[in-house]
mmCIF file of C-alpha atoms in Angstrom:
data_model
loop_
_atom_site.group_PDB
_atom_site.id
_atom_site.type_symbol
_atom_site.label_atom_id
_atom_site.label_comp_id
_atom_site.label_asym_id
_atom_site.label_seq_id
_atom_site.Cartn_x
_atom_site.Cartn_y
_atom_site.Cartn_z
ATOM 1 C CA UNK A 1 -18.736 -0.754 5.284
ATOM 2 C CA UNK A 2 -17.657 -2.535 2.114
ATOM 3 C CA UNK A 3 -13.997 -2.304 1.235
ATOM 4 C CA UNK A 4 -12.267 -1.786 -2.084
ATOM 5 C CA UNK A 5 -13.313 -4.444 -4.576
ATOM 6 C CA UNK A 6 -11.133 -5.723 -7.387
ATOM 7 C CA UNK A 7 -11.585 -8.261 -10.133
ATOM 8 C CA UNK A 8 -10.433 -10.618 -11.367
ATOM 9 C CA UNK A 9 -8.322 -11.959 -8.495
ATOM 10 C CA UNK A 10 -6.040 -13.911 -10.791
ATOM 11 C CA UNK A 11 -5.193 -13.693 -14.476
ATOM 12 C CA UNK A 12 -2.791 -15.660 -16.667
ATOM 13 C CA UNK A 13 -2.046 -14.416 -20.170
ATOM 14 C CA UNK A 14 0.620 -14.810 -22.807
ATOM 15 C CA UNK A 15 2.977 -12.004 -23.679
ATOM 16 C CA UNK A 16 1.673 -9.522 -26.244
ATOM 17 C CA UNK A 17 -1.924 -10.185 -25.156
ATOM 18 C CA UNK A 18 -4.028 -7.498 -23.526
ATOM 19 C CA UNK A 19 -5.616 -7.558 -20.068
ATOM 20 C CA UNK A 20 -7.876 -5.302 -18.018
ATOM 21 C CA UNK A 21 -8.417 -4.992 -14.294
ATOM 22 C CA UNK A 22 -11.416 -3.454 -12.565
ATOM 23 C CA UNK A 23 -11.660 -1.575 -9.264
ATOM 24 C CA UNK A 24 -14.641 -0.359 -7.266
ATOM 25 C CA UNK A 25 -13.525 2.000 -4.485
ATOM 26 C CA UNK A 26 -15.116 2.562 -1.102
ATOM 27 C CA UNK A 27 -18.317 4.547 -1.498
ATOM 28 C CA UNK A 28 -17.733 8.274 -1.306
ATOM 29 C CA UNK A 29 -13.989 8.095 -1.835
ATOM 30 C CA UNK A 30 -12.901 10.731 -4.336
ATOM 31 C CA UNK A 31 -9.317 9.597 -4.714
ATOM 32 C CA UNK A 32 -8.358 6.322 -6.368
ATOM 33 C CA UNK A 33 -4.911 4.810 -6.846
ATOM 34 C CA UNK A 34 -3.438 1.938 -8.836
ATOM 35 C CA UNK A 35 -0.247 0.305 -7.594
ATOM 36 C CA UNK A 36 2.004 -2.388 -9.018
ATOM 37 C CA UNK A 37 3.690 -4.817 -6.627
ATOM 38 C CA UNK A 38 6.442 -7.036 -8.014
ATOM 39 C CA UNK A 39 7.317 -10.100 -5.977
ATOM 40 C CA UNK A 40 9.552 -9.236 -3.031
ATOM 41 C CA UNK A 41 9.040 -5.492 -3.334
ATOM 42 C CA UNK A 42 6.685 -2.940 -1.831
ATOM 43 C CA UNK A 43 3.818 -1.527 -3.900
ATOM 44 C CA UNK A 44 4.695 1.203 -6.399
ATOM 45 C CA UNK A 45 2.201 3.895 -7.404
ATOM 46 C CA UNK A 46 1.218 3.828 -11.068
ATOM 47 C CA UNK A 47 -1.562 6.414 -11.245
ATOM 48 C CA UNK A 48 -3.715 8.568 -8.990
ATOM 49 C CA UNK A 49 -7.196 9.899 -9.806
ATOM 50 C CA UNK A 50 -9.082 12.675 -8.083
ATOM 51 C CA UNK A 51 -12.716 12.074 -9.052
ATOM 52 C CA UNK A 52 -12.403 11.358 -12.784
ATOM 53 C CA UNK A 53 -9.263 13.419 -13.381
ATOM 54 C CA UNK A 54 -5.660 12.183 -13.359
ATOM 55 C CA UNK A 55 -3.538 13.782 -10.635
ATOM 56 C CA UNK A 56 -0.306 11.800 -11.076
ATOM 57 C CA UNK A 57 0.606 9.281 -13.762
ATOM 58 C CA UNK A 58 4.344 9.896 -13.752
ATOM 59 C CA UNK A 59 5.169 6.236 -13.051
ATOM 60 C CA UNK A 60 2.704 4.763 -15.548
ATOM 61 C CA UNK A 61 4.364 3.167 -18.626
ATOM 62 C CA UNK A 62 2.098 4.977 -21.040
ATOM 63 C CA UNK A 63 3.238 3.079 -24.106
ATOM 64 C CA UNK A 64 1.403 0.002 -22.839
ATOM 65 C CA UNK A 65 -0.589 0.920 -19.723
ATOM 66 C CA UNK A 66 -3.748 2.979 -19.642
ATOM 67 C CA UNK A 67 -6.303 3.733 -16.966
ATOM 68 C CA UNK A 68 -9.594 5.496 -16.757
ATOM 69 C CA UNK A 69 -12.122 6.416 -14.124
ATOM 70 C CA UNK A 70 -15.291 7.328 -15.913
ATOM 71 C CA UNK A 71 -17.967 9.017 -13.773
ATOM 72 C CA UNK A 72 -15.495 9.284 -10.917
ATOM 73 C CA UNK A 73 -16.334 5.937 -9.321
ATOM 74 C CA UNK A 74 -15.106 2.637 -10.824
ATOM 75 C CA UNK A 75 -11.789 2.421 -12.581
ATOM 76 C CA UNK A 76 -10.120 0.120 -15.080
ATOM 77 C CA UNK A 77 -6.420 -0.442 -15.687
ATOM 78 C CA UNK A 78 -5.389 -1.934 -19.019
ATOM 79 C CA UNK A 79 -2.154 -3.384 -20.298
ATOM 80 C CA UNK A 80 -1.700 -3.750 -24.055
ATOM 81 C CA UNK A 81 0.494 -5.506 -25.075
ATOM 82 C CA UNK A 82 1.686 -7.296 -21.951
ATOM 83 C CA UNK A 83 5.343 -8.114 -21.344
ATOM 84 C CA UNK A 84 6.865 -10.771 -19.108
ATOM 85 C CA UNK A 85 8.012 -8.094 -16.656
ATOM 86 C CA UNK A 86 4.395 -7.014 -16.090
ATOM 87 C CA UNK A 87 3.896 -10.122 -13.952
ATOM 88 C CA UNK A 88 2.923 -8.627 -10.598
ATOM 89 C CA UNK A 89 0.044 -7.920 -8.246
ATOM 90 C CA UNK A 90 -2.009 -4.888 -9.232
ATOM 91 C CA UNK A 91 -3.512 -3.149 -6.229
ATOM 92 C CA UNK A 92 -6.248 -0.571 -6.150
ATOM 93 C CA UNK A 93 -6.634 1.798 -3.207
ATOM 94 C CA UNK A 94 -9.015 4.623 -2.377
ATOM 95 C CA UNK A 95 -9.267 7.486 0.091
ATOM 96 C CA UNK A 96 -11.695 10.288 0.884
ATOM 97 C CA UNK A 97 -9.186 12.768 -0.463
ATOM 98 C CA UNK A 98 -5.496 13.140 -1.205
ATOM 99 C CA UNK A 99 -4.433 15.048 1.880
ATOM 100 C CA UNK A 100 -1.688 13.365 3.907
ATOM 101 C CA UNK A 101 -3.952 12.582 6.877
ATOM 102 C CA UNK A 102 -6.559 10.871 4.697
ATOM 103 C CA UNK A 103 -5.910 7.171 4.866
ATOM 104 C CA UNK A 104 -5.655 4.975 1.786
ATOM 105 C CA UNK A 105 -7.473 1.636 1.928
ATOM 106 C CA UNK A 106 -6.356 -1.165 -0.347
ATOM 107 C CA UNK A 107 -8.219 -3.890 -2.179
ATOM 108 C CA UNK A 108 -7.095 -7.533 -2.321
ATOM 109 C CA UNK A 109 -5.261 -7.084 -5.620
ATOM 110 C CA UNK A 110 -5.209 -8.857 -8.970
ATOM 111 C CA UNK A 111 -2.342 -11.297 -9.454
ATOM 112 C CA UNK A 112 -1.152 -11.245 -13.090
ATOM 113 C CA UNK A 113 1.128 -13.848 -14.597
ATOM 114 C CA UNK A 114 2.454 -13.201 -18.100
ATOM 115 C CA UNK A 115 3.867 -16.276 -19.853
ATOM 116 C CA UNK B 1 12.980 6.061 -2.899
ATOM 117 C CA UNK B 2 11.615 5.181 0.493
ATOM 118 C CA UNK B 3 12.660 7.621 3.215
ATOM 119 C CA UNK B 4 12.589 5.078 6.022
ATOM 120 C CA UNK B 5 14.895 2.350 7.314
ATOM 121 C CA UNK B 6 13.496 -0.794 8.899
ATOM 122 C CA UNK B 7 15.039 -4.104 9.961
ATOM 123 C CA UNK B 8 14.581 -6.778 7.333
ATOM 124 C CA UNK B 9 13.039 -9.286 9.721
ATOM 125 C CA UNK B 10 12.026 -9.808 13.346
ATOM 126 C CA UNK B 11 10.643 -12.621 15.452
ATOM 127 C CA UNK B 12 8.191 -12.386 18.332
ATOM 128 C CA UNK B 13 6.661 -14.973 20.660
ATOM 129 C CA UNK B 14 2.888 -15.229 20.640
ATOM 130 C CA UNK B 15 1.335 -13.217 23.451
ATOM 131 C CA UNK B 16 4.328 -10.941 23.811
ATOM 132 C CA UNK B 17 4.572 -7.356 22.624
ATOM 133 C CA UNK B 18 6.071 -6.828 19.179
ATOM 134 C CA UNK B 19 8.071 -3.610 18.888
ATOM 135 C CA UNK B 20 8.886 -2.682 15.301
ATOM 136 C CA UNK B 21 11.364 0.179 14.878
ATOM 137 C CA UNK B 22 11.586 2.635 12.005
ATOM 138 C CA UNK B 23 14.166 5.276 11.284
ATOM 139 C CA UNK B 24 13.122 8.381 9.339
ATOM 140 C CA UNK B 25 15.888 10.840 10.110
ATOM 141 C CA UNK B 26 15.130 13.108 7.121
ATOM 142 C CA UNK B 27 11.435 13.537 7.892
ATOM 143 C CA UNK B 28 9.968 16.968 7.190
ATOM 144 C CA UNK B 29 7.674 18.862 9.531
ATOM 145 C CA UNK B 30 4.565 18.215 7.451
ATOM 146 C CA UNK B 31 5.156 14.504 6.811
ATOM 147 C CA UNK B 32 3.014 11.933 8.556
ATOM 148 C CA UNK B 33 4.300 8.554 9.726
ATOM 149 C CA UNK B 34 2.112 5.732 8.438
ATOM 150 C CA UNK B 35 2.204 2.022 9.179
ATOM 151 C CA UNK B 36 0.668 -0.625 6.954
ATOM 152 C CA UNK B 37 1.017 -4.375 7.022
ATOM 153 C CA UNK B 38 0.625 -6.969 4.329
ATOM 154 C CA UNK B 39 -0.341 -10.504 5.141
ATOM 155 C CA UNK B 40 0.612 -13.059 2.518
ATOM 156 C CA UNK B 41 -1.480 -12.803 -0.677
ATOM 157 C CA UNK B 42 -3.525 -9.880 0.620
ATOM 158 C CA UNK B 43 -3.508 -6.140 -0.042
ATOM 159 C CA UNK B 44 -1.801 -3.789 2.424
ATOM 160 C CA UNK B 45 -3.841 -3.152 5.554
ATOM 161 C CA UNK B 46 -3.787 0.234 7.259
ATOM 162 C CA UNK B 47 -2.679 0.082 10.899
ATOM 163 C CA UNK B 48 -2.101 3.563 12.264
ATOM 164 C CA UNK B 49 -0.633 6.976 11.480
ATOM 165 C CA UNK B 50 0.596 10.040 13.363
ATOM 166 C CA UNK B 51 2.263 13.402 12.930
ATOM 167 C CA UNK B 52 3.866 14.361 16.233
ATOM 168 C CA UNK B 53 1.960 12.780 19.078
ATOM 169 C CA UNK B 54 1.842 9.149 20.087
ATOM 170 C CA UNK B 55 -1.250 7.388 18.788
ATOM 171 C CA UNK B 56 -3.177 4.296 19.851
ATOM 172 C CA UNK B 57 -6.026 2.413 18.253
ATOM 173 C CA UNK B 58 -7.535 -1.036 18.540
ATOM 174 C CA UNK B 59 -4.725 -2.580 16.540
ATOM 175 C CA UNK B 60 -1.543 -0.944 17.760
ATOM 176 C CA UNK B 61 0.295 1.961 19.330
ATOM 177 C CA UNK B 62 2.617 4.340 17.528
ATOM 178 C CA UNK B 63 5.401 5.983 19.478
ATOM 179 C CA UNK B 64 7.148 8.881 17.717
ATOM 180 C CA UNK B 65 10.310 10.332 19.235
ATOM 181 C CA UNK B 66 10.311 13.989 20.157
ATOM 182 C CA UNK B 67 12.667 14.882 17.295
ATOM 183 C CA UNK B 68 10.453 12.765 14.956
ATOM 184 C CA UNK B 69 13.493 11.029 13.519
ATOM 185 C CA UNK B 70 12.302 7.575 14.506
ATOM 186 C CA UNK B 71 9.192 5.726 15.580
ATOM 187 C CA UNK B 72 8.115 2.377 16.969
ATOM 188 C CA UNK B 73 5.003 0.403 16.173
ATOM 189 C CA UNK B 74 3.841 -1.678 19.132
ATOM 190 C CA UNK B 75 1.541 -4.673 18.824
ATOM 191 C CA UNK B 76 0.756 -5.235 22.510
ATOM 192 C CA UNK B 77 -0.112 -8.940 22.399
ATOM 193 C CA UNK B 78 1.091 -10.506 19.173
ATOM 194 C CA UNK B 79 -0.826 -13.439 17.719
ATOM 195 C CA UNK B 80 0.033 -15.821 14.909
ATOM 196 C CA UNK B 81 -2.262 -13.793 12.638
ATOM 197 C CA UNK B 82 0.047 -10.795 13.057
ATOM 198 C CA UNK B 83 2.702 -12.551 10.962
ATOM 199 C CA UNK B 84 3.127 -10.172 8.013
ATOM 200 C CA UNK B 85 5.371 -7.615 6.344
ATOM 201 C CA UNK B 86 5.118 -4.274 8.148
ATOM 202 C CA UNK B 87 5.759 -1.074 6.204
ATOM 203 C CA UNK B 88 6.712 2.235 7.799
ATOM 204 C CA UNK B 89 6.103 5.176 5.446
ATOM 205 C CA UNK B 90 6.564 8.914 5.784
ATOM 206 C CA UNK B 91 4.027 10.742 3.695
ATOM 207 C CA UNK B 92 3.301 14.270 2.581
ATOM 208 C CA UNK B 93 1.478 13.240 -0.588
ATOM 209 C CA UNK B 94 2.332 9.818 -2.040
ATOM 210 C CA UNK B 95 2.729 6.551 -0.139
ATOM 211 C CA UNK B 96 6.202 5.301 -1.050
ATOM 212 C CA UNK B 97 6.704 1.754 0.168
ATOM 213 C CA UNK B 98 10.090 0.271 0.993
ATOM 214 C CA UNK B 99 10.659 -3.422 1.583
ATOM 215 C CA UNK B 100 9.373 -3.385 5.163
ATOM 216 C CA UNK B 101 10.018 -5.663 8.147
ATOM 217 C CA UNK B 102 8.960 -9.272 7.943
ATOM 218 C CA UNK B 103 7.525 -10.106 11.381
ATOM 219 C CA UNK B 104 7.260 -13.772 12.256
ATOM 220 C CA UNK B 105 5.164 -14.583 15.331
ATOM 221 C CA UNK B 106 5.905 -18.042 16.700
ATOM 222 C CA UNK B 107 3.915 -20.198 19.157
#
């Protein structure tokens, strides 16, 4: 079974530029998550989708970050404009559902460097 | 904030069992204990989870104390490829990661 796919794997941009990340979850998984992982820290949840609806975006900096999951499958996360402190790994995860016994599976992440 | 306490780092000899402790003294009755690991430059990898009973799969065993206030992840025969950061998480809805335990397996 294919895992969670993410692209690109690496991205370098200058501050104030925009960037977008793409995620393709495991087939059949209704729940999709985006996490941000700053160097030396554990991943932090940014946004959770159930099908194509947002369940939790309380930790998403909405002035510059946006995310969508059209058709309830693939998702994109966008940053516009980027700041230096956005340098991090952006991880996508998916699960069958959001119940606590339903395991989240993570993709390899996109490593973003903002100069 | 993470609701678990783990040692910052541990060492283990290759071929020996690695026992990683986790304290979760404020765990609620409906919270699951999850373990993930993260090998350098990769996404977190699911290992195992449990609610009350001990669990075992092809990767590891999870031992949860009767009062559920602590647990231990056991890698029965550690290899060099098990070198990673191991995260213990208690979950009712969100996964909230702490800083984990950095396990170094040495030859």
